[in-house]
XYZ file of C-alpha atoms in Angstrom:
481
model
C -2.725 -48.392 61.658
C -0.712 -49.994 59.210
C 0.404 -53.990 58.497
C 3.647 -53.230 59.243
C 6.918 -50.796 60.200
C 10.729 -51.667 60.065
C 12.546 -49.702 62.227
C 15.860 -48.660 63.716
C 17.709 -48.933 61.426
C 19.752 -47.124 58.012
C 17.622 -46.812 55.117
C 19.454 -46.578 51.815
C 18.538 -45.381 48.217
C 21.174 -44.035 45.529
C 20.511 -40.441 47.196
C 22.079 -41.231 50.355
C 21.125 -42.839 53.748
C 19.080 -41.810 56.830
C 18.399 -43.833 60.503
C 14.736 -44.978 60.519
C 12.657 -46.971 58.461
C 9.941 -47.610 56.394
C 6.039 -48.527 56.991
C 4.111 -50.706 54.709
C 0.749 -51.142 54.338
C -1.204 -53.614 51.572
C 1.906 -54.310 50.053
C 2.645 -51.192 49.330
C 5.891 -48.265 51.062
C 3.393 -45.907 52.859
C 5.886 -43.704 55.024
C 9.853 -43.803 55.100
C 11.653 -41.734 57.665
C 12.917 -41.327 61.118
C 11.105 -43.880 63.809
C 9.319 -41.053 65.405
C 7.714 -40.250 62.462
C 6.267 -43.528 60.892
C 2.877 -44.739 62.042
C 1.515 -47.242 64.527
C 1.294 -50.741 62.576
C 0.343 -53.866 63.598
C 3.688 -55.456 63.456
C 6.986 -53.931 63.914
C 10.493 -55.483 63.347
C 13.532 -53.332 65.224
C 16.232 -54.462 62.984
C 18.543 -53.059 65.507
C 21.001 -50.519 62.955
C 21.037 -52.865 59.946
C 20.684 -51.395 56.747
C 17.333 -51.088 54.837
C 17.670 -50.873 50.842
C 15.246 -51.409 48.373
C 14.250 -55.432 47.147
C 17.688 -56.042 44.528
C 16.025 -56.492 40.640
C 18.580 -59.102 38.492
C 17.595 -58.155 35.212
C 19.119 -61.283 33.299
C 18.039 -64.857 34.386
C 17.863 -67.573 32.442
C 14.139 -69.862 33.574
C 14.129 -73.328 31.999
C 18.291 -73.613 31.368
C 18.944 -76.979 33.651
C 20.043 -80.482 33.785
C 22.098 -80.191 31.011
C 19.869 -80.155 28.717
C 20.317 -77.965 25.539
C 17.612 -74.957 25.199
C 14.450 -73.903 27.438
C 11.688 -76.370 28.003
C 8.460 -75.027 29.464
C 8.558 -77.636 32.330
C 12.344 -76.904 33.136
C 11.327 -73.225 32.841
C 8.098 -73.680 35.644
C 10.283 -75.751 38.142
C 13.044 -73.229 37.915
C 10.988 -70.293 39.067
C 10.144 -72.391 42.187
C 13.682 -73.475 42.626
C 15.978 -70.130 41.294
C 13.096 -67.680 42.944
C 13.423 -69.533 46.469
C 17.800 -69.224 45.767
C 16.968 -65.340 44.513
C 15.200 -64.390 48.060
C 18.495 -65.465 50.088
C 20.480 -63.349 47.825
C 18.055 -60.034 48.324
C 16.868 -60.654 44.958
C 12.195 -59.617 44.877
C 12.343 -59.196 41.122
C 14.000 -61.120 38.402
C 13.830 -60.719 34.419
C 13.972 -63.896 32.231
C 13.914 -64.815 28.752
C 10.557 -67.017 28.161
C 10.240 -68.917 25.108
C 9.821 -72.477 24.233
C 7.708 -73.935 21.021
C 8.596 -73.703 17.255
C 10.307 -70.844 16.138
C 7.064 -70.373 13.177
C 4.759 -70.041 15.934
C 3.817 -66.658 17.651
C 5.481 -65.833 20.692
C 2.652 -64.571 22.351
C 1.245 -68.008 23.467
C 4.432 -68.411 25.126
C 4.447 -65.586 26.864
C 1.143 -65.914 28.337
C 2.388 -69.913 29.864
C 5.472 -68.121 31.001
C 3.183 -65.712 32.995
C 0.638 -68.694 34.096
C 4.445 -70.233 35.468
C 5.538 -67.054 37.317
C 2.279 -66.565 38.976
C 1.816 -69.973 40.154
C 5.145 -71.244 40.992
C 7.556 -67.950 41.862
C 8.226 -66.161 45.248
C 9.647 -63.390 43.668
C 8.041 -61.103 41.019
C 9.433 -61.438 37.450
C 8.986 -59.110 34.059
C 9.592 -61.763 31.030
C 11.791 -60.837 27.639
C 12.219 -63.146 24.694
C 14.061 -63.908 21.808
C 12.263 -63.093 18.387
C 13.814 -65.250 15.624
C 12.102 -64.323 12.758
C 10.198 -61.698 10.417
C 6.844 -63.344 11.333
C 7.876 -62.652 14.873
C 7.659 -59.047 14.023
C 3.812 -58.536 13.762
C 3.473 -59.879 17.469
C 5.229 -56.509 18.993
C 2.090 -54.840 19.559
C -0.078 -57.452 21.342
C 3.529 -58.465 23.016
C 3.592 -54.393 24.177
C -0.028 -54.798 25.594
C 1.229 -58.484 27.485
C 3.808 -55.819 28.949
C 6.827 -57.820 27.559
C 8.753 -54.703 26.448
C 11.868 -56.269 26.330
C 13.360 -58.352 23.360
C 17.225 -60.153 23.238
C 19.052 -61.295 20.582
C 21.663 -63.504 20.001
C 23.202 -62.619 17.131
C 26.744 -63.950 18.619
C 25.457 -67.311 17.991
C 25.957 -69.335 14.034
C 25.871 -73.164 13.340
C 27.528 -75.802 16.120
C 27.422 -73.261 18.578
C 24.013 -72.248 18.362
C 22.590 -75.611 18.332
C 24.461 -76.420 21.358
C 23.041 -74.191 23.145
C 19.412 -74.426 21.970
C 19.699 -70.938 19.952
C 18.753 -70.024 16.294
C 20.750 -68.253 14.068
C 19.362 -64.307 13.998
C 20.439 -62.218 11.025
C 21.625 -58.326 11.108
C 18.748 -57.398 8.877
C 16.041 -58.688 11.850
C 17.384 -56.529 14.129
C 17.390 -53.523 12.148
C 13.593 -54.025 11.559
C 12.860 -55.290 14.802
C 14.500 -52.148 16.045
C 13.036 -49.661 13.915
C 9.457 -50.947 14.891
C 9.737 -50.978 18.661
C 11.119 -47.587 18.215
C 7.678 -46.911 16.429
C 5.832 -48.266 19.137
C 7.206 -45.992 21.701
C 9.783 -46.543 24.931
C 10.488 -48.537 27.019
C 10.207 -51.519 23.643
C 13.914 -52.371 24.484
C 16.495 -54.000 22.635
C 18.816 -56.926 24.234
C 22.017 -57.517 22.734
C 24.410 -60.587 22.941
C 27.338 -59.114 21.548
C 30.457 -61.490 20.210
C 31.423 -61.347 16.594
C 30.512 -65.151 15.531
C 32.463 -65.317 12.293
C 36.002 -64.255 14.371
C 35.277 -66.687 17.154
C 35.096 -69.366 14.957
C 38.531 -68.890 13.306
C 39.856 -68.035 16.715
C 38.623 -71.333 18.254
C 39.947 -73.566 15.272
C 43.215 -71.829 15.394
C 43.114 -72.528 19.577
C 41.990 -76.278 19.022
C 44.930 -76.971 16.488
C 47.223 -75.820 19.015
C 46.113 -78.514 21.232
C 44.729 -75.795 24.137
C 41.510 -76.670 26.650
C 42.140 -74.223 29.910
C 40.072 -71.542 30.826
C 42.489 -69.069 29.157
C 41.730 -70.295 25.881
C 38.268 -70.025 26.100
C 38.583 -65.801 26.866
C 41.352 -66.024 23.855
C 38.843 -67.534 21.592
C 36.259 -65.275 22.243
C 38.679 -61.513 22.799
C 37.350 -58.597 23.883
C 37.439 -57.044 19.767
C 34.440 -59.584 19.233
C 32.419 -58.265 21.973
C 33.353 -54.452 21.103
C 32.022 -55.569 17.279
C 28.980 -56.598 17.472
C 28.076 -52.988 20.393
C 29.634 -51.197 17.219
C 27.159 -52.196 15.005
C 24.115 -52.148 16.640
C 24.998 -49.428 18.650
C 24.691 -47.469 15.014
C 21.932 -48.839 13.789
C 20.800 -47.766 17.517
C 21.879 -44.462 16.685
C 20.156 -44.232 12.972
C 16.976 -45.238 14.681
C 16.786 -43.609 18.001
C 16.161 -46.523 19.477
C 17.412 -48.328 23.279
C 19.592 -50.763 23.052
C 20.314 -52.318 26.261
C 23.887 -54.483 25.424
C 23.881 -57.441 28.580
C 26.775 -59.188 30.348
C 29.204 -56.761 29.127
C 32.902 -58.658 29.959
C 35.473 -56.601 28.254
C 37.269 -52.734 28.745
C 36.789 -52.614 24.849
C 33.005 -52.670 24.810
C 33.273 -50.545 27.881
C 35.042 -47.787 26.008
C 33.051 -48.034 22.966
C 29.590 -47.952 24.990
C 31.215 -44.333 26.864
C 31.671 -43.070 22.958
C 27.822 -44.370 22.076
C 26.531 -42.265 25.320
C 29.059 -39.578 24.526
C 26.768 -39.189 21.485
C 23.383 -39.023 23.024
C 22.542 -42.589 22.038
C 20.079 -44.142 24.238
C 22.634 -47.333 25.095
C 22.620 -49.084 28.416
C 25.778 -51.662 29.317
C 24.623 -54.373 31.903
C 27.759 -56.564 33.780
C 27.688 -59.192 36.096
C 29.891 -60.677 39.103
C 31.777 -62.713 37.456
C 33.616 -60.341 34.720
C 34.339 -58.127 38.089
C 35.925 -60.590 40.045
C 37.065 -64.042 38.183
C 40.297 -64.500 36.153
C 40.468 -66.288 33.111
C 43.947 -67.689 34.933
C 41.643 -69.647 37.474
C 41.796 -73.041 37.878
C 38.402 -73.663 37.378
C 38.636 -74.772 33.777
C 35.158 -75.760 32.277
C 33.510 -75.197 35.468
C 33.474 -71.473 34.838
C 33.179 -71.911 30.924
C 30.378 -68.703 30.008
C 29.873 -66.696 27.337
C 31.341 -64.342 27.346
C 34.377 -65.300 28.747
C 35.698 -64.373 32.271
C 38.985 -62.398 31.561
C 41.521 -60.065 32.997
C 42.229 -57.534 35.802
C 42.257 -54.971 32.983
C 39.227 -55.573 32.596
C 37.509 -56.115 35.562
C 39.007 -52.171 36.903
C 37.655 -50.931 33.622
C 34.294 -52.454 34.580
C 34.380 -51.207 37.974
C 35.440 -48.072 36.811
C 32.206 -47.968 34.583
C 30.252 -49.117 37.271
C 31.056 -45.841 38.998
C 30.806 -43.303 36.375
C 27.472 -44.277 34.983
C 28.957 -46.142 31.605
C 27.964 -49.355 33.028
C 24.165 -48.887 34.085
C 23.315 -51.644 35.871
C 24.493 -55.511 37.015
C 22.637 -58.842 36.266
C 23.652 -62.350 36.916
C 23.170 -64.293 33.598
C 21.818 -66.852 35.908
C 21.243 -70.274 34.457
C 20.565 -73.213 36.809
C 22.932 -75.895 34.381
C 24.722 -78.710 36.328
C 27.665 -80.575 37.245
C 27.141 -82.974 34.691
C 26.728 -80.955 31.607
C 29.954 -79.182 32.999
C 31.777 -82.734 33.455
C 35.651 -82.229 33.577
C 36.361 -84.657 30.293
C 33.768 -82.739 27.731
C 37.180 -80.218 28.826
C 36.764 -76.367 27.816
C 35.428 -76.963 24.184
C 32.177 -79.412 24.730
C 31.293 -78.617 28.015
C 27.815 -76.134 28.515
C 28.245 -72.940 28.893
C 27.288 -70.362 31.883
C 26.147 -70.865 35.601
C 24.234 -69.947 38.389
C 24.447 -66.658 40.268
C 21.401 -64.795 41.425
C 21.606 -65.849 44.958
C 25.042 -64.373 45.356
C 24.788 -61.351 42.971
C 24.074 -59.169 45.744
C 26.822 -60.586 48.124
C 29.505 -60.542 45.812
C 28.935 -56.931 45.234
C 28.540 -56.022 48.536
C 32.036 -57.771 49.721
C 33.889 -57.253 46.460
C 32.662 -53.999 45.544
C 31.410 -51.494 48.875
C 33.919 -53.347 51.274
C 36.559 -53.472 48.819
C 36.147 -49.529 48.466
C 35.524 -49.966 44.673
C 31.680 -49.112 45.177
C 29.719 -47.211 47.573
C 26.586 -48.956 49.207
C 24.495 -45.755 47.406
C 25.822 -47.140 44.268
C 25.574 -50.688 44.481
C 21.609 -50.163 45.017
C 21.700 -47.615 41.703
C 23.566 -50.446 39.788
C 21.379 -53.439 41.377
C 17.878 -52.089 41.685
C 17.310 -48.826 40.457
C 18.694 -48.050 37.044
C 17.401 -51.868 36.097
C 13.437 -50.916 37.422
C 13.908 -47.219 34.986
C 15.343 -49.142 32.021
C 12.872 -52.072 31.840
C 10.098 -49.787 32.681
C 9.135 -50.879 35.939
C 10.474 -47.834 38.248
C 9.234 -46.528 40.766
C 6.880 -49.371 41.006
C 9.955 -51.141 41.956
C 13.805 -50.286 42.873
C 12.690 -47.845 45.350
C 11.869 -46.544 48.675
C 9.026 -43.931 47.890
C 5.396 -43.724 49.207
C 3.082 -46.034 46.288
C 6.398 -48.320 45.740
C 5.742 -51.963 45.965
C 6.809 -53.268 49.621
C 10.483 -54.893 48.403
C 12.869 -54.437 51.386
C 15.791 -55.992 51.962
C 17.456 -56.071 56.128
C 21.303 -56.422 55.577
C 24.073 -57.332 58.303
C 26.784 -55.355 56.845
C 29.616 -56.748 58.822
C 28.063 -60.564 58.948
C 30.297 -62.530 57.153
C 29.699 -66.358 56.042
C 31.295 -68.713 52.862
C 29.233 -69.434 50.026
C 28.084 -73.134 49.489
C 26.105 -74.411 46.841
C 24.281 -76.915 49.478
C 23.132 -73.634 50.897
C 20.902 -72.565 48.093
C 18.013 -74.986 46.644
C 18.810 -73.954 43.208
C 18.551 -76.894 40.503
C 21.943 -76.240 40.070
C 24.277 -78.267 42.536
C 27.509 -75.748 42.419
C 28.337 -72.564 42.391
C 31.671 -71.403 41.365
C 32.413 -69.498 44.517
C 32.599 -72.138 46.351
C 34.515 -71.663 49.692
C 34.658 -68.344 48.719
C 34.007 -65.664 52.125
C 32.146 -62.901 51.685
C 31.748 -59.971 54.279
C 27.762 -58.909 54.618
C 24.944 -61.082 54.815
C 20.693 -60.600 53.852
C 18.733 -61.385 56.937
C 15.304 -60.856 55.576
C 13.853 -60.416 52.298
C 10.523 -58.872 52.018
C 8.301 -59.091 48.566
C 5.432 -56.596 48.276
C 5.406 -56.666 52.113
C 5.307 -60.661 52.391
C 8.582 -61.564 54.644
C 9.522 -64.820 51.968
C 13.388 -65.393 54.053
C 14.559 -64.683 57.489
C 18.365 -65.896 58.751
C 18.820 -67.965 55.832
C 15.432 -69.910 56.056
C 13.144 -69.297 52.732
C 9.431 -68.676 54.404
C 7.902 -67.453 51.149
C 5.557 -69.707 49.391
C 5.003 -70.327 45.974
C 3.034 -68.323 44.315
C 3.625 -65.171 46.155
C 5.555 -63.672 43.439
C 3.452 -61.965 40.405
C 4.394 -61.242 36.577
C 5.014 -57.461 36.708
C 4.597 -55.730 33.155
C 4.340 -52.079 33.048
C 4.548 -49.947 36.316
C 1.198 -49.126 37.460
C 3.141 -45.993 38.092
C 4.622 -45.720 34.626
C 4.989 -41.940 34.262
C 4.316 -40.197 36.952
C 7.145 -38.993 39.539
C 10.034 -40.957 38.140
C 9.455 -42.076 34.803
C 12.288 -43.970 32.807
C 15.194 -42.161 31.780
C 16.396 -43.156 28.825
C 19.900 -41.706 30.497
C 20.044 -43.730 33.981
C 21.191 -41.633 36.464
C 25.371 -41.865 36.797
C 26.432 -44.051 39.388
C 28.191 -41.341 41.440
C 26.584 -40.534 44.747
């Protein structure tokens, strides 16, 4: 007899979808299939036709961004995965990714990592893998014990030089690191994976003085200052250097039908590239109102670009969506700092799945098979985690997600107990709704109610099952059911 069976209702993967459901036992997916075919358990939920899909995996959080306050602090980054893991659950979300690193720049980033982990195991109710930002040659002898702490994953930021980089608690990163950061993870084997901030700093500081001089502050100038050609840059050259190497570049928050086009010519070429987007360059308009309020980096832009996205998100040039979730505030978003002072990026993890459930399968842009590919699959293979998690398979960790499909309900920031206290889809209404959210077999929300307690989540480094069945492709599947 097991702990427990879901039943009666549509399981989903990328390969299609099939009435039943799945048994768990330990933690762990032990059976999935028709009713009469799982095994007696000691519980069993009839979820009555909803949908079953794999736990969603955002693979680009942002622990320890809040208040306002410029940079990660360790303290901001432990209360955030309390507060952003408890928003994550209502949103489907069992696994997030986060960069970890506070301290000096000369120390060794493994100390950090280790606190991070401490944070995560202590204070989370959803698992988490951790990345980081290396900032400096010294940074490079810590890849191999970092490799053993199962942080595989390493962003930088080379889109960031002088006021802008201070602002936002960043150091400068040179061209050169990368190259020999690159070339040694490649050494050290896959997944070692390289995150890439693409915008072209020296052209979005002209563009921004130019913009300023002309007296603009609206949301439009903000995408102007920072075009789509700056993005594309920076993919170009480190999507070379990937080349040279044969190494995996994984190139986040991708905004723009340029980078798009030039990530389909990188793949064209059998470079191991992977393009990550999020909501908000699918759906918001750099015409919106919002001003400030939406203010990210990247920019939101254009409908040009959000169909080119889409249209990447469906033939397999996109691989997989994130959030860029960071849990700033009102204040540090306050309407008179206008478009040029006020802090950039906001929260989003407890509506990534929603948003791309209403705006992408209901819209008819998506298919529901996709939207799990895009939002828990292809993330688990590329960060090295799959099938451990992002799947339905006997051996999988117990992540399920129940889903009203048809539910539909408005978005309100006083519905989430994120640190951050907006959201900006606000008001919005959204058609399909998570009912429960279950991590490693532990039911942490039900109806909109978070019953998880901290500390149920765990740091995740390597799949236990790294290898074996379903090992990373360094091609994710396409997105194409």
């Amino acid at each position: 007899m097991v702990d427990l069976v879901i039943k009666n209702g549509v399981v989903v993967t990328p390969r299609g979808a099939q009435l039943g459901g799945v048994a768990i036992d330990g933690g762990k997916i032990v059976a999935v299939g028709a009713d009469s075919a799982l095994p007696a358990a000691r519980q069993t939920v009839d979820v009555d036709g909803r949908a079953v899909l794999p736990g969603m995996i955002d693979p680009h959080t942002h622990m320890g961004f809040t208040s306002g306050v410029r940079g990660i602090g360790e303290e901001r980054f432990r209360s955030n995965c309390a507060s952003e893991s408890a928003t994550a659950v209502l949103g489907g979300v069992t696994t997030m990714i986060s960069t970890a690193f506070f301290g000096s720049t000369r120390e060794s980033l493994v100390p950090c990592l280790q606190k991070a982990k401490q944070h995560v195991n202590e204070s989370s109710i959803v698992d988490f893998k951790l990345s980081t930002y290396p900032w400096n040659e010294n940074h490079l002898g810590d890849l191999p014990a970092l490799k053993r702490e199962g942080v595989t994953s390493f962003k930088f930021c080379i889109g960031y030089e002088g006021e802008e980089a201070k602002e936002v608690g960043l150091f400068p990163v040179e061209l050169g690191l990368v190259y020999r950061w690159m070339k040694e993870a490649t050494r050290l084997g896959d997944p070692m994976l390289t995150m890439l901030h693409a915008e072209e700093p020296k052209l979005i500081a002209a563009r921004k003085a130019e913009l300023k001089a002309a007296g603009r502050d609206d949301l439009a100038a903000w995408d102007e200052a920072r075009p789509g050609v700056a993005e594309a840059m920076d993919v170009a050259k480190v999507g070379y250097i990937a080349m040279q190497l044969g190494a995996r570049l994984y190139c986040v928050h991708q905004s723009s039908k340029e980078s798009v086009d030039l990530i389909a010519y990188f793949k064209s070429k059998g470079v191991r590239i992977f393009g990550e987007t999020c909501p908000q360059y699918l759906i918001l308009s750099a015409d919106d109102p919002m001003g400030a309020l939406a203010k990210i980096n990247p920019p939101i832009r254009y409908a040009a670009d959000h169909d080119r996205l889409w249209q990447g998100l469906r033939d397999g040039t996109i691989d997989n969506v994130g959030s860029d979730h960071a849990a700033v505030t009102l204040e540090s978003k306050r309407s008179h700092l206008g478009i040029w002072d006020g802090q950039p990026g906001f929260p989003g993890v407890g509506t990534l799945f929603p948003l791309l459930l209403s705006e992408g399968v209901h819209q008819g842009r998506i298919t529901l098979e996709q939207l799990v590919r895009v939002h828990s699959e292809n993330t688990a293979r590329i960060f090295g985690i799959y099938p451990q998690k992002g799947a339905l398979l006997p051996g999988s960790d117990a992540d399920v997600i129940v889903v009203d499909l048809d539910r539909e309900w408005t978005i309100r920031a006083a519905g989430f107990p994120s640190a951050s206290d907006f959201t900006v889809y606000e008001g919005r209404r959204v058609k399909g709704r998570v009912e429960q959210t279950y991590v490693r077999g532990t039911l942490v929300m039900q109806d909109g109610q978070v019953t998880g307690k901290l500390g149920v989540g765990r740091y995740v480094p390597l799949s236990s099952l790294y290898g074996r069945g379903g090992s990373i492709a360094d091609r994710a599947p396409a997105a194409s059911v």
